[in-house]
């Protein structure tokens, strides 16, 4: 039986997102008159349970990174609610915001661009420790060595600069920088997409080990469902600023409900070229978020679309327990 949606894991969630919107104005003319809005994130709601990983997947340009940065206030959201461990994040200012940011960290996609090329790795980590007053000055060197060792790097690397490391090592440095302040939550923005497959596996295993050892909570952003399947406990599928499907990893991978999720699974390469795919891969281009289609945004590319999809009132439906989907095909009769 299909009924109204109930958010999974609400009673033990570390971070709760409710109707979050991040819109960017489109300006035109000499005076910068606002003529429209880019709806990068358009009413997203889901919870991230404590000590778990939620994978956020979707094509490039669907709003995943904007959502992640909005949670940390790196981009100011337009409206909505973000609650972290019972604290309303969007209302914080000044010293209160700085204290909560110590508990909420980020690992960027390209570590080389996010690392200062003029500071050694040890100097970078020491600066973080001093700014947040985590340890005494006499303990800085041993603390830096401990952080590097935790991410699989030799303490001797503390005197090296970012350009002296490989891509995988630089990503380990990015993870070390996030761990330096003892966070509870880390937003991982496509942390393995630029790495070789063998290095991807090492970084994913490192993240999983750190989560088990330190009790971390992750939001893992990626466009590859096969990578997310390896690390995530729950998966949220995002399309053009909206979450169209959310559930446990087993539910989303083994029983995908939304046609978009099915198309993403069909796009994963398989080593056997003769294996018949159960679903059709995606066709067509992603519409502009400045002028999204009416109703269900996916209906122009959907092979199962109906005439009423263009005017359907978008909302999530619980199809099976904690597995929710936003599609007219599952609307109760």
Short mmCIF file of C-alpha atoms in Angstrom, two decimals:
data_model
loop_
_atom_site.label_atom_id
_atom_site.label_comp_id
_atom_site.label_asym_id
_atom_site.label_seq_id
_atom_site.Cartn_x
_atom_site.Cartn_y
_atom_site.Cartn_z
CA UNK A 1 0.00 0.00 0.00
CA UNK A 2 1.31 3.45 -0.94
CA UNK A 3 1.05 6.21 1.66
CA UNK A 4 2.49 9.64 2.38
CA UNK A 5 6.24 9.80 2.83
CA UNK A 6 7.95 9.31 6.22
CA UNK A 7 11.60 10.27 6.46
CA UNK A 8 13.91 7.34 7.28
CA UNK A 9 15.97 7.28 10.46
CA UNK A 10 14.50 10.56 11.77
CA UNK A 11 14.86 9.54 15.41
CA UNK A 12 18.62 8.99 15.16
CA UNK A 13 19.64 11.43 12.44
CA UNK A 14 22.68 13.65 12.86
CA UNK A 15 21.69 16.02 10.08
CA UNK A 16 18.15 16.77 8.93
CA UNK A 17 17.37 18.72 5.74
CA UNK A 18 13.88 20.09 5.18
CA UNK A 19 12.67 21.85 2.02
CA UNK A 20 16.11 23.29 1.31
CA UNK A 21 16.28 25.68 -1.65
CA UNK A 22 19.29 27.42 -3.17
CA UNK A 23 18.42 29.72 -6.07
CA UNK A 24 20.80 32.00 -7.96
CA UNK A 25 19.48 35.19 -9.59
CA UNK A 26 19.88 35.73 -13.35
CA UNK A 27 20.73 39.37 -14.01
CA UNK A 28 20.41 41.24 -17.28
CA UNK A 29 21.15 44.71 -18.54
CA UNK A 30 23.27 47.60 -17.35
CA UNK A 31 21.57 47.83 -13.95
CA UNK A 32 21.65 44.11 -13.25
CA UNK A 33 17.88 43.65 -13.28
CA UNK A 34 16.85 40.16 -12.07
CA UNK A 35 15.04 38.41 -14.91
CA UNK A 36 14.94 34.85 -13.56
CA UNK A 37 16.44 32.31 -11.20
CA UNK A 38 18.60 29.20 -11.50
CA UNK A 39 16.98 26.68 -9.16
CA UNK A 40 20.08 24.66 -8.33
CA UNK A 41 18.47 23.09 -5.24
CA UNK A 42 14.69 23.16 -5.26
CA UNK A 43 13.03 21.82 -2.11
CA UNK A 44 15.24 18.93 -0.94
CA UNK A 45 14.37 16.98 2.21
CA UNK A 46 16.12 13.95 3.72
CA UNK A 47 17.95 12.84 6.87
CA UNK A 48 21.50 11.58 7.39
CA UNK A 49 21.67 8.99 10.24
CA UNK A 50 24.48 9.08 12.78
CA UNK A 51 27.59 7.03 11.92
CA UNK A 52 26.16 6.22 8.47
CA UNK A 53 26.85 7.24 4.86
CA UNK A 54 24.23 8.71 2.57
CA UNK A 55 25.25 8.65 -1.09
CA UNK A 56 23.95 11.53 -3.21
CA UNK A 57 24.03 10.63 -6.90
CA UNK A 58 23.00 12.22 -10.17
CA UNK A 59 24.33 13.62 -13.43
CA UNK A 60 26.66 16.61 -13.56
CA UNK A 61 24.71 19.83 -13.10
CA UNK A 62 21.87 18.32 -11.06
CA UNK A 63 22.76 20.36 -7.93
CA UNK A 64 24.64 17.81 -5.79
CA UNK A 65 27.64 19.99 -4.95
CA UNK A 66 25.46 23.07 -4.41
CA UNK A 67 23.38 21.08 -1.93
CA UNK A 68 26.46 19.89 -0.05
CA UNK A 69 27.96 23.38 0.15
CA UNK A 70 24.62 24.83 1.24
CA UNK A 71 24.57 22.46 4.23
CA UNK A 72 27.93 23.86 5.38
CA UNK A 73 26.95 27.47 4.62
CA UNK A 74 29.75 27.74 2.02
CA UNK A 75 26.84 28.85 -0.17
CA UNK A 76 23.97 30.63 1.54
CA UNK A 77 20.66 28.80 0.91
CA UNK A 78 17.60 30.73 -0.22
CA UNK A 79 15.24 29.03 2.22
CA UNK A 80 14.61 25.82 4.12
CA UNK A 81 15.91 24.22 7.28
CA UNK A 82 19.16 22.42 8.12
CA UNK A 83 19.37 20.91 11.61
CA UNK A 84 22.66 19.45 12.80
CA UNK A 85 22.52 17.47 16.05
CA UNK A 86 19.52 19.52 17.17
CA UNK A 87 21.06 22.88 16.14
CA UNK A 88 19.49 25.03 13.40
CA UNK A 89 22.51 25.76 11.17
CA UNK A 90 21.03 28.44 8.91
CA UNK A 91 20.35 30.80 11.83
CA UNK A 92 23.90 30.73 13.23
CA UNK A 93 26.23 33.71 12.99
CA UNK A 94 29.79 34.61 13.99
CA UNK A 95 31.42 32.50 16.70
CA UNK A 96 28.47 30.06 16.86
CA UNK A 97 28.85 29.31 13.15
CA UNK A 98 32.60 28.80 13.51
CA UNK A 99 32.08 26.32 16.36
CA UNK A 100 29.56 24.25 14.37
CA UNK A 101 31.82 24.27 11.30
CA UNK A 102 34.50 22.55 13.36
CA UNK A 103 32.10 19.60 13.60
CA UNK A 104 31.12 19.75 9.90
CA UNK A 105 34.00 19.38 7.44
CA UNK A 106 34.42 18.91 3.68
CA UNK A 107 36.73 17.00 1.33
CA UNK A 108 36.77 18.57 -2.13
CA UNK A 109 36.88 16.83 -5.51
CA UNK A 110 40.21 18.33 -6.60
CA UNK A 111 42.60 18.43 -3.63
CA UNK A 112 45.32 20.20 -5.61
CA UNK A 113 43.11 23.27 -6.07
CA UNK A 114 42.06 23.29 -2.42
CA UNK A 115 45.59 22.97 -0.96
CA UNK A 116 47.83 26.02 -0.56
CA UNK A 117 50.88 25.37 -2.81
CA UNK A 118 53.10 27.67 -0.70
CA UNK A 119 52.62 25.86 2.62
CA UNK A 120 53.97 22.45 3.55
CA UNK A 121 51.54 19.73 4.57
CA UNK A 122 52.73 19.90 8.16
CA UNK A 123 52.41 23.69 8.23
CA UNK A 124 48.89 23.45 6.83
CA UNK A 125 47.74 20.99 9.49
CA UNK A 126 49.51 22.90 12.26
CA UNK A 127 47.76 26.10 11.23
CA UNK A 128 44.37 24.39 11.58
CA UNK A 129 45.27 23.00 15.00
CA UNK A 130 46.43 26.42 16.25
CA UNK A 131 43.40 28.29 14.86
CA UNK A 132 40.94 25.97 16.60
CA UNK A 133 43.12 25.65 19.72
CA UNK A 134 43.01 21.87 19.63
CA UNK A 135 46.39 21.25 21.25
CA UNK A 136 49.31 23.04 22.89
CA UNK A 137 52.13 24.43 20.77
CA UNK A 138 54.53 21.81 22.14
CA UNK A 139 52.20 19.05 20.87
CA UNK A 140 51.81 20.34 17.29
CA UNK A 141 54.50 18.19 15.69
CA UNK A 142 53.35 14.95 17.29
CA UNK A 143 49.71 15.76 16.52
CA UNK A 144 50.51 16.40 12.83
CA UNK A 145 52.43 13.11 12.65
CA UNK A 146 49.46 11.30 14.21
CA UNK A 147 47.00 12.75 11.66
CA UNK A 148 49.22 11.84 8.69
CA UNK A 149 49.69 8.31 9.99
CA UNK A 150 45.93 7.91 10.39
CA UNK A 151 45.37 8.52 6.67
CA UNK A 152 48.21 6.24 5.59
CA UNK A 153 50.96 8.83 5.01
CA UNK A 154 54.43 8.86 6.54
CA UNK A 155 55.04 11.59 9.15
CA UNK A 156 58.16 12.46 7.14
CA UNK A 157 55.87 13.90 4.45
CA UNK A 158 55.05 16.83 6.74
CA UNK A 159 57.88 18.90 5.23
CA UNK A 160 56.74 18.40 1.62
CA UNK A 161 54.61 20.70 -0.53
CA UNK A 162 51.36 19.62 -2.28
CA UNK A 163 52.96 19.47 -5.76
CA UNK A 164 55.33 16.75 -4.53
CA UNK A 165 52.49 14.24 -4.04
CA UNK A 166 50.46 12.06 -6.39
CA UNK A 167 46.71 12.54 -6.84
CA UNK A 168 45.84 9.79 -4.38
CA UNK A 169 48.26 11.13 -1.78
CA UNK A 170 46.86 14.65 -2.15
CA UNK A 171 43.38 13.31 -1.53
CA UNK A 172 44.66 11.64 1.64
CA UNK A 173 46.00 15.06 2.68
CA UNK A 174 42.55 16.53 2.04
CA UNK A 175 41.05 13.87 4.29
CA UNK A 176 43.73 14.54 6.93
CA UNK A 177 42.87 18.25 6.88
CA UNK A 178 39.21 17.43 7.51
CA UNK A 179 40.10 15.04 10.36
CA UNK A 180 42.39 17.55 12.08
CA UNK A 181 39.50 19.22 13.94
CA UNK A 182 37.86 15.95 15.09
CA UNK A 183 34.61 16.41 13.14
CA UNK A 184 31.37 14.46 13.47
CA UNK A 185 30.23 14.97 9.85
CA UNK A 186 32.18 15.14 6.57
CA UNK A 187 30.77 16.14 3.19
CA UNK A 188 32.73 14.24 0.52
CA UNK A 189 32.36 16.02 -2.83
CA UNK A 190 33.25 13.37 -5.47
CA UNK A 191 36.48 12.52 -3.63
CA UNK A 192 37.51 9.67 -5.98
CA UNK A 193 36.20 10.75 -9.39
CA UNK A 194 39.61 12.07 -10.56
CA UNK A 195 41.59 9.02 -9.36
CA UNK A 196 42.59 5.74 -10.98
CA UNK A 197 40.35 2.78 -10.22
CA UNK A 198 42.89 1.05 -7.97
CA UNK A 199 43.47 4.28 -6.02
CA UNK A 200 39.70 4.82 -5.79
CA UNK A 201 39.36 1.51 -3.95
CA UNK A 202 42.13 2.47 -1.50
CA UNK A 203 40.52 5.83 -0.69
CA UNK A 204 37.07 4.28 -0.28
CA UNK A 205 38.43 1.62 2.05
CA UNK A 206 40.27 4.30 4.03
CA UNK A 207 37.06 6.32 4.42
CA UNK A 208 35.16 3.26 5.59
CA UNK A 209 37.89 2.39 8.12
CA UNK A 210 37.93 5.95 9.47
CA UNK A 211 34.16 5.91 9.82
CA UNK A 212 34.31 2.71 11.87
CA UNK A 213 37.20 3.94 14.05
CA UNK A 214 36.00 7.51 14.68
CA UNK A 215 32.21 7.17 14.39
CA UNK A 216 31.99 9.61 11.45
CA UNK A 217 28.91 10.47 9.41
CA UNK A 218 29.28 11.04 5.65
CA UNK A 219 27.42 12.68 2.81
CA UNK A 220 29.13 11.07 -0.19
CA UNK A 221 28.48 12.95 -3.44
CA UNK A 222 29.15 11.12 -6.71
CA UNK A 223 27.79 10.53 -10.19
CA UNK A 224 28.77 6.85 -10.30
CA UNK A 225 26.26 4.51 -8.67
CA UNK A 226 28.77 1.64 -8.65
CA UNK A 227 31.11 3.69 -6.41
CA UNK A 228 28.26 4.79 -4.13
CA UNK A 229 27.09 1.19 -3.81
CA UNK A 230 30.45 0.28 -2.26
CA UNK A 231 30.40 2.83 0.55
CA UNK A 232 26.83 4.09 1.17
CA UNK A 233 24.20 2.82 3.62
CA UNK A 234 21.44 4.92 2.04
CA UNK A 235 21.19 6.49 -1.43
CA UNK A 236 19.43 9.68 -2.51
CA UNK A 237 19.06 10.19 -6.26
CA UNK A 238 18.97 13.81 -7.40
CA UNK A 239 17.74 15.24 -10.70
CA UNK A 240 17.67 18.93 -11.60
CA UNK A 241 17.58 20.21 -8.02
CA UNK A 242 15.19 17.62 -6.59
CA UNK A 243 15.57 14.24 -4.85
CA UNK A 244 13.54 11.78 -6.91
CA UNK A 245 14.32 8.58 -4.97
CA UNK A 246 15.66 7.80 -1.50
CA UNK A 247 16.10 4.53 0.33
CA UNK A 248 18.56 1.99 1.64
CA UNK A 249 21.35 0.86 -0.66
CA UNK A 250 19.73 -2.53 -1.15
CA UNK A 251 16.36 -0.99 -2.05
CA UNK A 252 17.69 1.54 -4.55
CA UNK A 253 20.19 -0.75 -6.27
CA UNK A 254 18.15 -3.97 -6.36
CA UNK A 255 14.71 -2.44 -6.79
CA UNK A 256 15.03 1.01 -8.42
CA UNK A 257 11.62 2.64 -8.76
CA UNK A 258 12.15 5.96 -10.51
CA UNK A 259 12.84 5.78 -14.28
CA UNK A 260 15.82 8.10 -13.78
CA UNK A 261 17.42 5.76 -11.23
CA UNK A 262 16.82 2.84 -13.58
CA UNK A 263 18.52 4.76 -16.40
CA UNK A 264 21.53 5.55 -14.20
CA UNK A 265 21.92 1.85 -13.37
CA UNK A 266 21.70 0.99 -17.07
CA UNK A 267 24.54 3.43 -17.78
CA UNK A 268 27.03 1.52 -15.58
CA UNK A 269 29.51 -0.34 -17.84
CA UNK A 270 29.52 -4.12 -17.46
CA UNK A 271 32.50 -6.36 -18.33
CA UNK A 272 30.25 -8.76 -20.28
CA UNK A 273 29.13 -6.98 -23.50
CA UNK A 274 26.58 -9.70 -24.24
CA UNK A 275 24.77 -9.23 -20.92
CA UNK A 276 21.27 -7.91 -21.54
CA UNK A 277 20.49 -4.72 -19.64
CA UNK A 278 17.25 -4.69 -17.70
CA UNK A 279 16.72 -0.93 -18.16
CA UNK A 280 17.21 1.55 -20.99
CA UNK A 281 20.08 4.06 -20.64
CA UNK A 282 19.51 7.81 -20.58
CA UNK A 283 18.83 9.74 -23.78
CA UNK A 284 18.78 13.46 -24.48
CA UNK A 285 20.35 16.35 -22.59
CA UNK A 286 19.69 17.68 -19.10
CA UNK A 287 17.31 20.70 -19.27
CA UNK A 288 18.52 24.06 -18.02
CA UNK A 289 17.87 24.63 -14.28
CA UNK A 290 17.01 28.22 -15.23
CA UNK A 291 14.03 26.95 -17.24
CA UNK A 292 13.15 23.49 -15.85
CA UNK A 293 10.23 21.54 -17.31
CA UNK A 294 6.92 21.84 -15.50
CA UNK A 295 5.61 19.06 -13.27
CA UNK A 296 8.12 16.24 -13.05
CA UNK A 297 11.38 17.67 -14.40
CA UNK A 298 12.38 14.28 -15.84
CA UNK A 299 9.31 13.75 -18.04
CA UNK A 300 10.85 15.07 -21.34
CA UNK A 301 13.52 12.30 -21.14
CA UNK A 302 11.38 9.59 -19.52
CA UNK A 303 10.42 6.52 -21.56
CA UNK A 304 7.42 5.91 -19.27
CA UNK A 305 6.07 9.46 -19.17
CA UNK A 306 2.36 10.24 -19.40
CA UNK A 307 0.62 13.44 -20.53
CA UNK A 308 -0.24 14.29 -16.93
CA UNK A 309 3.47 14.20 -15.88
CA UNK A 310 3.93 17.75 -17.18
CA UNK A 311 1.39 19.08 -14.68
CA UNK A 312 1.94 16.63 -11.80
CA UNK A 313 2.41 18.14 -8.34
CA UNK A 314 5.89 16.91 -7.43
CA UNK A 315 6.03 15.13 -4.05
CA UNK A 316 7.62 12.05 -2.48
CA UNK A 317 5.67 8.83 -1.99
CA UNK A 318 6.63 5.95 0.30
CA UNK A 319 6.50 2.88 -1.89
CA UNK A 320 7.84 0.26 0.51
CA UNK A 321 8.81 0.96 4.11
CA UNK A 322 11.64 3.53 4.03
CA UNK A 323 11.95 3.50 0.23
CA UNK A 324 10.51 6.74 -1.19
CA UNK A 325 10.08 7.86 -4.80
CA UNK A 326 8.73 10.97 -6.50
CA UNK A 327 6.93 9.62 -9.56
CA UNK A 328 3.32 9.64 -10.75
CA UNK A 329 3.59 5.90 -11.54
CA UNK A 330 3.40 5.19 -7.80
CA UNK A 331 0.62 7.64 -6.97
CA UNK A 332 -2.13 5.80 -5.03
CA UNK A 333 -5.35 5.25 -6.92
#
